[in-house]
Short mmCIF file of C-alpha atoms in Angstrom, two decimals:
data_model
loop_
_atom_site.label_atom_id
_atom_site.label_comp_id
_atom_site.label_asym_id
_atom_site.label_seq_id
_atom_site.Cartn_x
_atom_site.Cartn_y
_atom_site.Cartn_z
CA UNK A 1 -41.11 -76.00 -116.60
CA UNK A 2 -42.54 -74.52 -119.97
CA UNK A 3 -44.94 -76.78 -121.93
CA UNK A 4 -43.46 -78.19 -125.37
CA UNK A 5 -44.48 -77.25 -128.52
CA UNK A 6 -46.21 -80.76 -129.33
CA UNK A 7 -47.90 -80.42 -125.87
CA UNK A 8 -49.16 -76.74 -126.81
CA UNK A 9 -50.36 -78.30 -130.56
CA UNK A 10 -52.47 -80.96 -128.62
CA UNK A 11 -54.14 -78.83 -126.25
CA UNK A 12 -55.08 -76.25 -129.32
CA UNK A 13 -56.48 -79.23 -131.02
CA UNK A 14 -58.30 -80.55 -128.17
CA UNK A 15 -60.09 -76.99 -127.30
CA UNK A 16 -60.92 -76.34 -131.01
CA UNK A 17 -62.04 -79.76 -131.61
CA UNK A 18 -64.28 -79.87 -128.79
CA UNK A 19 -66.06 -76.33 -129.29
CA UNK A 20 -69.92 -77.15 -129.75
CA UNK A 21 -71.82 -76.19 -133.00
CA UNK A 22 -69.88 -74.91 -136.18
CA UNK A 23 -68.21 -72.02 -134.84
CA UNK A 24 -67.18 -68.98 -136.94
CA UNK A 25 -63.90 -67.97 -137.61
CA UNK A 26 -62.95 -65.03 -139.77
CA UNK A 27 -59.57 -64.89 -141.03
CA UNK A 28 -58.79 -61.40 -142.72
CA UNK A 29 -55.20 -62.35 -144.77
CA UNK A 30 -56.21 -66.05 -145.15
CA UNK A 31 -55.04 -66.44 -148.34
CA UNK A 32 -51.18 -66.99 -147.61
CA UNK A 33 -48.68 -67.17 -144.65
CA UNK A 34 -49.80 -66.94 -141.03
CA UNK A 35 -53.39 -66.81 -141.84
CA UNK A 36 -53.69 -69.40 -144.89
CA UNK A 37 -52.12 -72.08 -141.89
CA UNK A 38 -54.54 -70.90 -139.49
CA UNK A 39 -57.52 -71.39 -141.58
CA UNK A 40 -56.37 -74.89 -142.80
CA UNK A 41 -55.30 -75.48 -139.25
CA UNK A 42 -59.10 -74.93 -137.99
CA UNK A 43 -60.52 -76.82 -140.58
CA UNK A 44 -58.63 -79.80 -140.04
CA UNK A 45 -59.26 -79.60 -136.26
CA UNK A 46 -62.63 -79.10 -136.76
CA UNK A 47 -62.93 -82.11 -139.48
CA UNK A 48 -64.57 -79.05 -141.63
CA UNK A 49 -67.47 -78.39 -138.98
CA UNK A 50 -67.01 -74.72 -139.08
CA UNK A 51 -68.04 -71.84 -141.07
CA UNK A 52 -64.75 -70.55 -142.13
CA UNK A 53 -64.77 -66.98 -143.84
CA UNK A 54 -61.54 -66.07 -146.02
CA UNK A 55 -61.17 -62.55 -146.88
CA UNK A 56 -58.16 -61.54 -149.02
CA UNK A 57 -56.93 -59.90 -151.99
CA UNK A 58 -56.59 -63.32 -154.20
CA UNK A 59 -60.07 -65.11 -154.66
CA UNK A 60 -58.20 -67.75 -156.58
CA UNK A 61 -56.31 -68.51 -153.91
CA UNK A 62 -59.00 -68.00 -151.30
CA UNK A 63 -61.17 -71.03 -153.54
CA UNK A 64 -58.10 -73.14 -153.43
CA UNK A 65 -57.76 -73.22 -150.14
CA UNK A 66 -61.31 -73.75 -149.15
CA UNK A 67 -61.46 -76.55 -151.66
CA UNK A 68 -58.63 -78.40 -149.59
CA UNK A 69 -61.18 -78.42 -146.23
CA UNK A 70 -62.62 -81.39 -145.19
CA UNK A 71 -65.83 -81.91 -146.07
CA UNK A 72 -68.28 -81.38 -143.18
CA UNK A 73 -71.40 -83.56 -142.77
CA UNK A 74 -74.45 -82.06 -144.35
CA UNK A 75 -75.57 -78.76 -142.45
CA UNK A 76 -72.72 -78.69 -140.14
CA UNK A 77 -70.45 -76.34 -141.78
CA UNK A 78 -69.18 -74.57 -144.75
CA UNK A 79 -66.63 -71.76 -146.00
CA UNK A 80 -66.40 -68.92 -148.01
CA UNK A 81 -64.57 -65.59 -149.22
CA UNK A 82 -64.72 -62.58 -149.88
CA UNK A 83 -62.44 -59.93 -151.51
CA UNK A 84 -60.50 -57.47 -149.37
CA UNK A 85 -62.95 -54.79 -149.09
CA UNK A 86 -63.67 -53.83 -145.47
CA UNK A 87 -67.07 -52.09 -146.01
CA UNK A 88 -68.64 -54.89 -148.38
CA UNK A 89 -66.81 -57.79 -146.73
CA UNK A 90 -68.16 -56.70 -143.01
CA UNK A 91 -71.64 -56.13 -144.61
CA UNK A 92 -71.69 -59.86 -146.01
CA UNK A 93 -70.38 -61.37 -143.02
CA UNK A 94 -72.99 -59.92 -140.93
CA UNK A 95 -75.71 -60.61 -143.30
CA UNK A 96 -74.82 -64.42 -143.32
CA UNK A 97 -73.54 -64.83 -139.48
CA UNK A 98 -75.23 -63.22 -136.85
CA UNK A 99 -72.27 -63.93 -134.54
CA UNK A 100 -68.28 -64.37 -134.80
CA UNK A 101 -66.35 -66.63 -132.53
CA UNK A 102 -63.15 -65.96 -133.73
CA UNK A 103 -61.66 -62.79 -135.39
CA UNK A 104 -58.12 -63.43 -137.10
CA UNK A 105 -55.99 -60.60 -138.87
CA UNK A 106 -52.80 -60.87 -140.68
CA UNK A 107 -53.27 -59.39 -143.90
CA UNK A 108 -49.69 -57.72 -145.36
CA UNK A 109 -48.57 -55.05 -147.84
CA UNK A 110 -44.94 -55.09 -149.04
CA UNK A 111 -43.74 -51.59 -150.45
CA UNK A 112 -40.45 -50.53 -150.90
CA UNK A 113 -41.17 -47.43 -152.86
CA UNK A 114 -42.35 -44.01 -151.29
CA UNK A 115 -45.65 -43.23 -150.08
CA UNK A 116 -48.40 -44.65 -151.78
CA UNK A 117 -52.03 -43.31 -151.10
CA UNK A 118 -55.34 -44.95 -151.37
CA UNK A 119 -58.37 -42.73 -152.30
CA UNK A 120 -58.91 -41.55 -148.85
CA UNK A 121 -55.51 -39.98 -148.65
CA UNK A 122 -54.42 -43.16 -146.35
CA UNK A 123 -50.55 -44.64 -147.40
CA UNK A 124 -51.71 -48.45 -148.55
CA UNK A 125 -49.00 -49.83 -146.02
CA UNK A 126 -50.59 -48.18 -142.95
CA UNK A 127 -54.00 -49.06 -144.45
CA UNK A 128 -53.64 -52.65 -144.34
CA UNK A 129 -51.57 -53.08 -141.62
CA UNK A 130 -53.73 -50.81 -139.10
CA UNK A 131 -56.49 -48.61 -140.42
CA UNK A 132 -58.36 -51.72 -142.25
CA UNK A 133 -57.63 -53.59 -138.89
CA UNK A 134 -59.34 -51.15 -136.71
CA UNK A 135 -62.62 -50.31 -138.98
CA UNK A 136 -62.78 -54.24 -139.33
CA UNK A 137 -63.30 -54.71 -135.69
CA UNK A 138 -65.47 -51.72 -135.37
CA UNK A 139 -68.15 -53.07 -138.12
CA UNK A 140 -67.96 -56.42 -136.63
CA UNK A 141 -68.32 -55.94 -132.94
CA UNK A 142 -72.04 -56.66 -132.94
CA UNK A 143 -71.43 -60.35 -134.07
CA UNK A 144 -68.29 -60.75 -131.73
CA UNK A 145 -70.61 -59.67 -128.85
CA UNK A 146 -73.59 -61.72 -130.12
CA UNK A 147 -71.05 -64.85 -129.50
CA UNK A 148 -69.89 -63.58 -126.06
CA UNK A 149 -73.57 -63.01 -125.10
CA UNK A 150 -74.34 -66.64 -125.81
CA UNK A 151 -71.50 -67.76 -123.77
CA UNK A 152 -69.32 -69.08 -126.67
CA UNK A 153 -65.62 -68.20 -127.48
CA UNK A 154 -65.52 -64.27 -128.99
CA UNK A 155 -61.65 -63.48 -129.54
CA UNK A 156 -59.96 -61.19 -131.93
CA UNK A 157 -56.15 -61.52 -132.79
CA UNK A 158 -54.14 -59.18 -134.89
CA UNK A 159 -50.95 -60.71 -135.94
CA UNK A 160 -48.40 -57.95 -136.92
CA UNK A 161 -44.47 -57.83 -136.71
CA UNK A 162 -44.54 -58.82 -133.15
CA UNK A 163 -41.83 -57.32 -130.59
CA UNK A 164 -41.06 -54.26 -133.42
CA UNK A 165 -42.87 -51.76 -132.27
CA UNK A 166 -41.43 -48.30 -130.99
CA UNK A 167 -43.64 -47.84 -127.66
CA UNK A 168 -44.53 -44.89 -128.67
CA UNK A 169 -46.66 -42.82 -131.08
CA UNK A 170 -45.80 -39.91 -132.58
CA UNK A 171 -48.91 -37.84 -132.21
CA UNK A 172 -47.44 -35.30 -134.66
CA UNK A 173 -46.77 -37.29 -137.30
CA UNK A 174 -50.08 -39.79 -137.21
CA UNK A 175 -50.66 -41.34 -140.69
CA UNK A 176 -46.81 -40.16 -141.73
CA UNK A 177 -47.88 -37.34 -143.75
CA UNK A 178 -44.57 -35.91 -142.76
CA UNK A 179 -41.23 -37.95 -142.61
CA UNK A 180 -42.59 -40.87 -144.46
CA UNK A 181 -40.03 -43.77 -145.22
CA UNK A 182 -40.55 -47.52 -145.69
CA UNK A 183 -38.53 -47.95 -142.31
CA UNK A 184 -40.90 -45.37 -140.38
CA UNK A 185 -44.08 -46.85 -141.94
CA UNK A 186 -42.51 -50.49 -141.08
CA UNK A 187 -42.04 -49.38 -137.00
CA UNK A 188 -45.48 -47.36 -136.97
CA UNK A 189 -47.64 -50.07 -138.03
CA UNK A 190 -47.11 -52.53 -135.38
CA UNK A 191 -46.71 -49.49 -132.87
CA UNK A 192 -50.40 -48.43 -133.84
CA UNK A 193 -51.51 -51.97 -133.62
CA UNK A 194 -50.25 -52.77 -130.41
CA UNK A 195 -52.03 -49.63 -129.08
CA UNK A 196 -55.25 -50.41 -131.06
CA UNK A 197 -55.37 -53.88 -129.28
CA UNK A 198 -54.51 -52.30 -126.13
CA UNK A 199 -57.29 -49.95 -126.17
CA UNK A 200 -59.63 -52.61 -127.22
CA UNK A 201 -59.00 -54.84 -124.13
CA UNK A 202 -59.63 -51.86 -121.95
CA UNK A 203 -62.90 -50.41 -123.54
CA UNK A 204 -64.27 -53.50 -124.43
CA UNK A 205 -63.38 -55.86 -121.24
CA UNK A 206 -65.92 -58.70 -122.17
CA UNK A 207 -63.68 -59.42 -125.15
CA UNK A 208 -60.35 -61.15 -125.52
CA UNK A 209 -58.18 -59.30 -127.57
CA UNK A 210 -54.56 -60.39 -128.67
CA UNK A 211 -51.67 -59.37 -130.85
#
């Protein structure tokens, strides 16, 4: 018989609540939706005893969310936020935390117009839903590995439109430079994301990667 939702919640709360020390979860896209819910729940289960990092495009929302977290005993945890910039956010995270226990990505970008490129020539929707995720993992790997080597939790979770992937990638149309449409971008990003996590699981067998 499958476990009930209440049983799953109880198990998760006990697992997170019993972690030693002050774990470090980094949540990209933590200023709304699923990411916000994860940040708030983690803080509640830990009674504030964690170093929670929220990365998002809305700094005011991040500060407001952090302000609702339970206050931990002195020296047992703190939380902070950073704007959604992969390079600078990663640099500051690594400067402040030598290890990361949970790296969670759930950033979203809604666009109903045509292709809108970044200064690097990447479609903004794909940049948020795929390319930024890959780059974040690549840059933060040293801290994830450090947690694993310390025999602590070291997990990567990428949340994006589960069950909607196409199952195959058009090699001749990577990045949707040709044949772009909102629907094509909507299906391609989850497909790229699934493939990314599969490759991460295979090449980084010491880490737990999920999507």
